[in-house]
PDB file of C-alpha atoms in Angstrom:
ATOM      1  CA  ARG A   1      -7.799  42.057  38.575  1.00  0.00           C
ATOM      2  CA  GLU A   2      -6.707  44.557  41.194  1.00  0.00           C
ATOM      3  CA  SER A   3      -3.779  45.806  39.085  1.00  0.00           C
ATOM      4  CA  ILE A   4      -6.304  47.010  36.497  1.00  0.00           C
ATOM      5  CA  ILE A   5      -9.310  47.891  38.664  1.00  0.00           C
ATOM      6  CA  ARG A   6      -7.684  49.879  41.489  1.00  0.00           C
ATOM      7  CA  PRO A   7      -5.962  52.533  39.295  1.00  0.00           C
ATOM      8  CA  TYR A   8      -9.128  52.898  37.208  1.00  0.00           C
ATOM      9  CA  ILE A   9     -11.333  53.444  40.264  1.00  0.00           C
ATOM     10  CA  GLN A  10      -8.912  56.025  41.671  1.00  0.00           C
ATOM     11  CA  LEU A  11      -8.766  57.803  38.308  1.00  0.00           C
ATOM     12  CA  LEU A  12     -12.562  58.041  38.165  1.00  0.00           C
ATOM     13  CA  VAL A  13     -12.943  59.201  41.754  1.00  0.00           C
ATOM     14  CA  ASN A  14     -10.341  61.940  41.224  1.00  0.00           C
ATOM     15  CA  LEU A  15     -11.838  62.976  37.878  1.00  0.00           C
ATOM     16  CA  ILE A  16     -15.343  63.292  39.351  1.00  0.00           C
ATOM     17  CA  LEU A  17     -14.258  65.155  42.474  1.00  0.00           C
ATOM     18  CA  ASP A  18     -11.604  67.422  40.908  1.00  0.00           C
ATOM     19  CA  ASN A  19     -13.904  68.514  38.078  1.00  0.00           C
ATOM     20  CA  GLU A  20     -17.117  68.602  40.131  1.00  0.00           C
ATOM     21  CA  LEU A  21     -18.935  66.194  37.828  1.00  0.00           C
ATOM     22  CA  HIS A  22     -22.295  65.818  39.557  1.00  0.00           C
ATOM     23  CA  ARG A  23     -24.094  63.896  36.783  1.00  0.00           C
ATOM     24  CA  VAL A  24     -22.482  60.641  35.638  1.00  0.00           C
ATOM     25  CA  VAL A  25     -23.824  58.530  32.774  1.00  0.00           C
ATOM     26  CA  ASP A  26     -22.308  55.048  32.456  1.00  0.00           C
ATOM     27  CA  LEU A  27     -22.873  53.376  29.091  1.00  0.00           C
ATOM     28  CA  GLY A  28     -22.496  49.622  29.479  1.00  0.00           C
ATOM     29  CA  CYS A  29     -22.800  49.564  33.269  1.00  0.00           C
ATOM     30  CA  GLY A  30     -22.427  45.776  33.369  1.00  0.00           C
ATOM     31  CA  ASP A  31     -22.335  44.246  36.835  1.00  0.00           C
ATOM     32  CA  PHE A  32     -21.985  47.692  38.538  1.00  0.00           C
ATOM     33  CA  HIS A  33     -19.051  46.336  40.571  1.00  0.00           C
ATOM     34  CA  ILE A  34     -16.572  49.059  39.616  1.00  0.00           C
ATOM     35  CA  MET A  35     -18.969  52.008  39.455  1.00  0.00           C
ATOM     36  CA  GLY A  36     -20.496  50.926  42.754  1.00  0.00           C
ATOM     37  CA  GLN A  37     -17.056  51.370  44.331  1.00  0.00           C
ATOM     38  CA  VAL A  38     -16.518  54.695  42.562  1.00  0.00           C
ATOM     39  CA  LEU A  39     -19.861  56.069  43.754  1.00  0.00           C
ATOM     40  CA  SER A  40     -19.207  54.872  47.308  1.00  0.00           C
ATOM     41  CA  ALA A  41     -15.841  56.643  47.383  1.00  0.00           C
ATOM     42  CA  VAL A  42     -17.260  59.838  45.884  1.00  0.00           C
ATOM     43  CA  ARG A  43     -20.250  59.910  48.218  1.00  0.00           C
ATOM     44  CA  GLU A  44     -18.025  59.226  51.245  1.00  0.00           C
ATOM     45  CA  GLN A  45     -16.525  62.640  50.456  1.00  0.00           C
ATOM     46  CA  ARG A  46     -20.043  64.070  50.833  1.00  0.00           C
ATOM     47  CA  PHE A  47     -20.048  64.883  47.116  1.00  0.00           C
ATOM     48  CA  SER A  48     -23.464  64.876  45.457  1.00  0.00           C
ATOM     49  CA  CYS A  49     -23.347  62.559  42.458  1.00  0.00           C
ATOM     50  CA  ASP A  50     -26.310  61.568  40.310  1.00  0.00           C
ATOM     51  CA  TYR A  51     -25.641  58.292  38.430  1.00  0.00           C
ATOM     52  CA  THR A  52     -27.407  56.675  35.479  1.00  0.00           C
ATOM     53  CA  GLY A  53     -26.221  53.249  34.347  1.00  0.00           C
ATOM     54  CA  ILE A  54     -27.257  51.976  30.909  1.00  0.00           C
ATOM     55  CA  ASP A  55     -27.016  48.450  29.536  1.00  0.00           C
ATOM     56  CA  VAL A  56     -28.746  46.387  26.850  1.00  0.00           C
ATOM     57  CA  VAL A  57     -29.372  43.389  29.138  1.00  0.00           C
ATOM     58  CA  GLN A  58     -32.900  43.782  30.510  1.00  0.00           C
ATOM     59  CA  ASP A  59     -32.594  41.230  33.349  1.00  0.00           C
ATOM     60  CA  LEU A  60     -29.378  42.861  34.524  1.00  0.00           C
ATOM     61  CA  ILE A  61     -30.993  46.296  34.597  1.00  0.00           C
ATOM     62  CA  ALA A  62     -34.043  44.938  36.470  1.00  0.00           C
ATOM     63  CA  HIS A  63     -31.684  43.412  39.063  1.00  0.00           C
ATOM     64  CA  HIS A  64     -29.753  46.687  39.459  1.00  0.00           C
ATOM     65  CA  VAL A  65     -32.935  48.742  39.818  1.00  0.00           C
ATOM     66  CA  GLU A  66     -34.103  46.467  42.618  1.00  0.00           C
ATOM     67  CA  LYS A  67     -30.759  46.104  44.415  1.00  0.00           C
ATOM     68  CA  PHE A  68     -29.011  49.458  43.884  1.00  0.00           C
ATOM     69  CA  GLY A  69     -31.599  51.932  42.581  1.00  0.00           C
ATOM     70  CA  ASP A  70     -32.486  55.018  44.608  1.00  0.00           C
ATOM     71  CA  ALA A  71     -33.110  58.730  44.071  1.00  0.00           C
ATOM     72  CA  ASP A  72     -29.473  59.292  43.004  1.00  0.00           C
ATOM     73  CA  THR A  73     -28.787  55.959  41.261  1.00  0.00           C
ATOM     74  CA  ARG A  74     -30.836  54.968  38.229  1.00  0.00           C
ATOM     75  CA  PHE A  75     -30.547  52.249  35.600  1.00  0.00           C
ATOM     76  CA  LEU A  76     -31.954  52.166  32.073  1.00  0.00           C
ATOM     77  CA  CYS A  77     -32.194  49.346  29.554  1.00  0.00           C
ATOM     78  CA  ALA A  78     -31.264  50.780  26.155  1.00  0.00           C
ATOM     79  CA  ASP A  79     -29.214  50.260  23.013  1.00  0.00           C
ATOM     80  CA  ALA A  80     -27.259  53.505  22.690  1.00  0.00           C
ATOM     81  CA  SER A  81     -26.681  52.986  18.976  1.00  0.00           C
ATOM     82  CA  ALA A  82     -30.406  52.689  18.174  1.00  0.00           C
ATOM     83  CA  PRO A  83     -31.810  55.742  16.359  1.00  0.00           C
ATOM     84  CA  ASP A  84     -34.648  56.200  18.866  1.00  0.00           C
ATOM     85  CA  THR A  85     -32.370  56.135  21.935  1.00  0.00           C
ATOM     86  CA  THR A  86     -31.510  59.468  23.515  1.00  0.00           C
ATOM     87  CA  LEU A  87     -28.723  59.374  26.074  1.00  0.00           C
ATOM     88  CA  PRO A  88     -29.515  61.026  29.426  1.00  0.00           C
ATOM     89  CA  ASP A  89     -27.996  64.417  30.185  1.00  0.00           C
ATOM     90  CA  GLY A  90     -24.865  64.447  32.281  1.00  0.00           C
ATOM     91  CA  ASP A  91     -21.471  65.999  32.887  1.00  0.00           C
ATOM     92  CA  ILE A  92     -19.515  62.902  31.888  1.00  0.00           C
ATOM     93  CA  LEU A  93     -20.185  59.810  29.804  1.00  0.00           C
ATOM     94  CA  ILE A  94     -18.248  56.707  30.843  1.00  0.00           C
ATOM     95  CA  VAL A  95     -17.885  53.942  28.257  1.00  0.00           C
ATOM     96  CA  ARG A  96     -15.786  51.060  29.598  1.00  0.00           C
ATOM     97  CA  GLU A  97     -15.015  48.109  27.339  1.00  0.00           C
ATOM     98  CA  VAL A  98     -18.193  48.494  25.293  1.00  0.00           C
ATOM     99  CA  LEU A  99     -17.128  49.905  21.928  1.00  0.00           C
ATOM    100  CA  GLN A 100     -14.776  46.982  21.271  1.00  0.00           C
ATOM    101  CA  HIS A 101     -17.838  44.741  20.884  1.00  0.00           C
ATOM    102  CA  LEU A 102     -19.582  46.936  18.294  1.00  0.00           C
ATOM    103  CA  GLU A 103     -19.436  47.517  14.562  1.00  0.00           C
ATOM    104  CA  ASN A 104     -17.755  50.744  13.464  1.00  0.00           C
ATOM    105  CA  ALA A 105     -21.088  52.184  12.249  1.00  0.00           C
ATOM    106  CA  ASP A 106     -22.640  51.688  15.710  1.00  0.00           C
ATOM    107  CA  ILE A 107     -19.607  53.232  17.402  1.00  0.00           C
ATOM    108  CA  ALA A 108     -19.999  56.283  15.155  1.00  0.00           C
ATOM    109  CA  LYS A 109     -23.687  56.583  16.122  1.00  0.00           C
ATOM    110  CA  ILE A 110     -22.823  56.518  19.823  1.00  0.00           C
ATOM    111  CA  LEU A 111     -20.015  59.052  19.395  1.00  0.00           C
ATOM    112  CA  ALA A 112     -22.418  61.404  17.588  1.00  0.00           C
ATOM    113  CA  LYS A 113     -24.826  61.219  20.538  1.00  0.00           C
ATOM    114  CA  ALA A 114     -21.994  61.682  23.045  1.00  0.00           C
ATOM    115  CA  THR A 115     -21.081  65.181  21.884  1.00  0.00           C
ATOM    116  CA  LYS A 116     -23.415  66.702  24.474  1.00  0.00           C
ATOM    117  CA  TYR A 117     -21.132  65.647  27.355  1.00  0.00           C
ATOM    118  CA  HIS A 118     -18.327  67.839  28.653  1.00  0.00           C
ATOM    119  CA  TYR A 119     -16.181  64.737  29.233  1.00  0.00           C
ATOM    120  CA  ILE A 120     -16.248  61.310  27.605  1.00  0.00           C
ATOM    121  CA  LEU A 121     -14.140  58.668  29.313  1.00  0.00           C
ATOM    122  CA  VAL A 122     -13.570  55.690  27.016  1.00  0.00           C
ATOM    123  CA  THR A 123     -11.694  52.596  28.180  1.00  0.00           C
ATOM    124  CA  GLU A 124     -10.912  49.804  25.732  1.00  0.00           C
ATOM    125  CA  GLY A 125      -8.612  46.834  25.409  1.00  0.00           C
ATOM    126  CA  ILE A 126      -6.422  47.451  22.374  1.00  0.00           C
ATOM    127  CA  TYR A 127      -3.491  45.868  20.597  1.00  0.00           C
ATOM    128  CA  GLU A 128      -0.331  47.937  20.465  1.00  0.00           C
ATOM    129  CA  GLY A 129       2.470  46.515  18.427  1.00  0.00           C
ATOM    130  CA  GLN A 130       3.805  45.667  15.032  1.00  0.00           C
ATOM    131  CA  GLY A 131       1.170  45.134  12.366  1.00  0.00           C
ATOM    132  CA  VAL A 132      -1.650  46.859  14.271  1.00  0.00           C
ATOM    133  CA  ARG A 133      -4.800  47.345  12.187  1.00  0.00           C
ATOM    134  CA  TYR A 134      -6.682  50.367  13.506  1.00  0.00           C
ATOM    135  CA  ASN A 135     -10.446  50.053  13.913  1.00  0.00           C
ATOM    136  CA  LEU A 136     -10.856  46.786  12.061  1.00  0.00           C
ATOM    137  CA  ASP A 137     -14.611  46.447  11.562  1.00  0.00           C
ATOM    138  CA  ILE A 138     -16.287  43.463  13.223  1.00  0.00           C
ATOM    139  CA  LYS A 139     -19.811  42.130  13.668  1.00  0.00           C
ATOM    140  CA  ALA A 140     -21.347  43.209  16.967  1.00  0.00           C
ATOM    141  CA  GLY A 141     -21.155  40.531  19.631  1.00  0.00           C
ATOM    142  CA  PRO A 142     -19.106  39.077  22.468  1.00  0.00           C
ATOM    143  CA  TYR A 143     -15.781  39.089  20.605  1.00  0.00           C
ATOM    144  CA  THR A 144     -13.312  41.974  20.415  1.00  0.00           C
ATOM    145  CA  ARG A 145     -10.717  43.251  17.973  1.00  0.00           C
ATOM    146  CA  ALA A 146      -7.684  42.614  20.224  1.00  0.00           C
ATOM    147  CA  ASN A 147      -7.148  39.038  19.014  1.00  0.00           C
ATOM    148  CA  LYS A 148      -7.262  40.390  15.434  1.00  0.00           C
ATOM    149  CA  ILE A 149      -4.324  42.740  16.101  1.00  0.00           C
ATOM    150  CA  SER A 150      -6.677  45.701  16.347  1.00  0.00           C
ATOM    151  CA  GLY A 151      -8.788  47.722  18.755  1.00  0.00           C
ATOM    152  CA  VAL A 152     -10.898  50.870  18.898  1.00  0.00           C
ATOM    153  CA  TYR A 153      -8.582  53.835  18.316  1.00  0.00           C
ATOM    154  CA  LEU A 154     -10.767  56.940  18.340  1.00  0.00           C
ATOM    155  CA  GLU A 155      -7.910  59.134  17.085  1.00  0.00           C
ATOM    156  CA  GLN A 156      -7.637  57.044  13.885  1.00  0.00           C
ATOM    157  CA  PRO A 157      -9.965  56.756  10.846  1.00  0.00           C
ATOM    158  CA  PRO A 158     -12.911  56.415  10.540  1.00  0.00           C
ATOM    159  CA  TYR A 159     -13.387  58.437  13.762  1.00  0.00           C
ATOM    160  CA  ASN A 160     -10.459  60.912  13.667  1.00  0.00           C
ATOM    161  CA  LYS A 161     -11.305  62.385  17.078  1.00  0.00           C
ATOM    162  CA  THR A 162      -9.122  65.156  18.452  1.00  0.00           C
ATOM    163  CA  ASN A 163      -8.586  66.458  21.970  1.00  0.00           C
ATOM    164  CA  ILE A 164      -7.923  62.940  23.221  1.00  0.00           C
ATOM    165  CA  VAL A 165      -5.914  62.564  26.399  1.00  0.00           C
ATOM    166  CA  HIS A 166      -4.699  59.119  27.443  1.00  0.00           C
ATOM    167  CA  LEU A 167      -5.110  59.040  31.217  1.00  0.00           C
ATOM    168  CA  LEU A 168      -4.344  55.422  32.040  1.00  0.00           C
ATOM    169  CA  ARG A 169      -2.603  52.516  30.316  1.00  0.00           C
ATOM    170  CA  VAL A 170      -2.469  49.091  31.932  1.00  0.00           C
ATOM    171  CA  PRO A 171      -0.858  46.091  30.154  1.00  0.00           C
ATOM    172  CA  GLU A 172      -3.010  42.965  30.109  1.00  0.00           C
ATOM    173  CA  ASP A 173      -2.369  39.635  28.376  1.00  0.00           C
ATOM    174  CA  GLY A 174      -0.459  40.963  25.356  1.00  0.00           C
ATOM    175  CA  ALA A 175      -2.740  43.969  24.956  1.00  0.00           C
ATOM    176  CA  VAL A 176      -3.263  47.279  26.740  1.00  0.00           C
ATOM    177  CA  ILE A 177      -6.290  48.584  28.612  1.00  0.00           C
ATOM    178  CA  ARG A 178      -6.319  52.241  27.635  1.00  0.00           C
ATOM    179  CA  THR A 179      -8.450  55.014  29.155  1.00  0.00           C
TER     180      THR A 179
END
């Protein structure tokens, strides 16, 4: 939906340009619809931006390599939580609506690998309201925590991350998309 997508795209474009983030790593690149728009806007400003999109779906990555891949835009098929996976170097790691599908142990593994980035931009659908249960553990898969009155709250146990800045909050269907 435009009410969610447009502010997010503008936030990313401004973040990349204002902080001169030339190397972007996108964990869970999905259909590349949003990041394709971000890269277009950034490159229209004649800003050099090297992009690596990562996803676990091999056919999707093969499609992206063929359709969008070039010297500045690469795609990798990988499971970021796997012990043998090393995340590519970059200035920023973008993780949009990925962690909510993972078990807490896998989220912790990804966060440990993400410490090498200057910025980590995490966007998740979360529940905010009475009775919230922070970081309820789930089995990895297509479902999320939002319908269980939960979400991924990196500032809460078991993660207890500090230096978190909430840049964008967009209400959606009884939950909030938080970046």
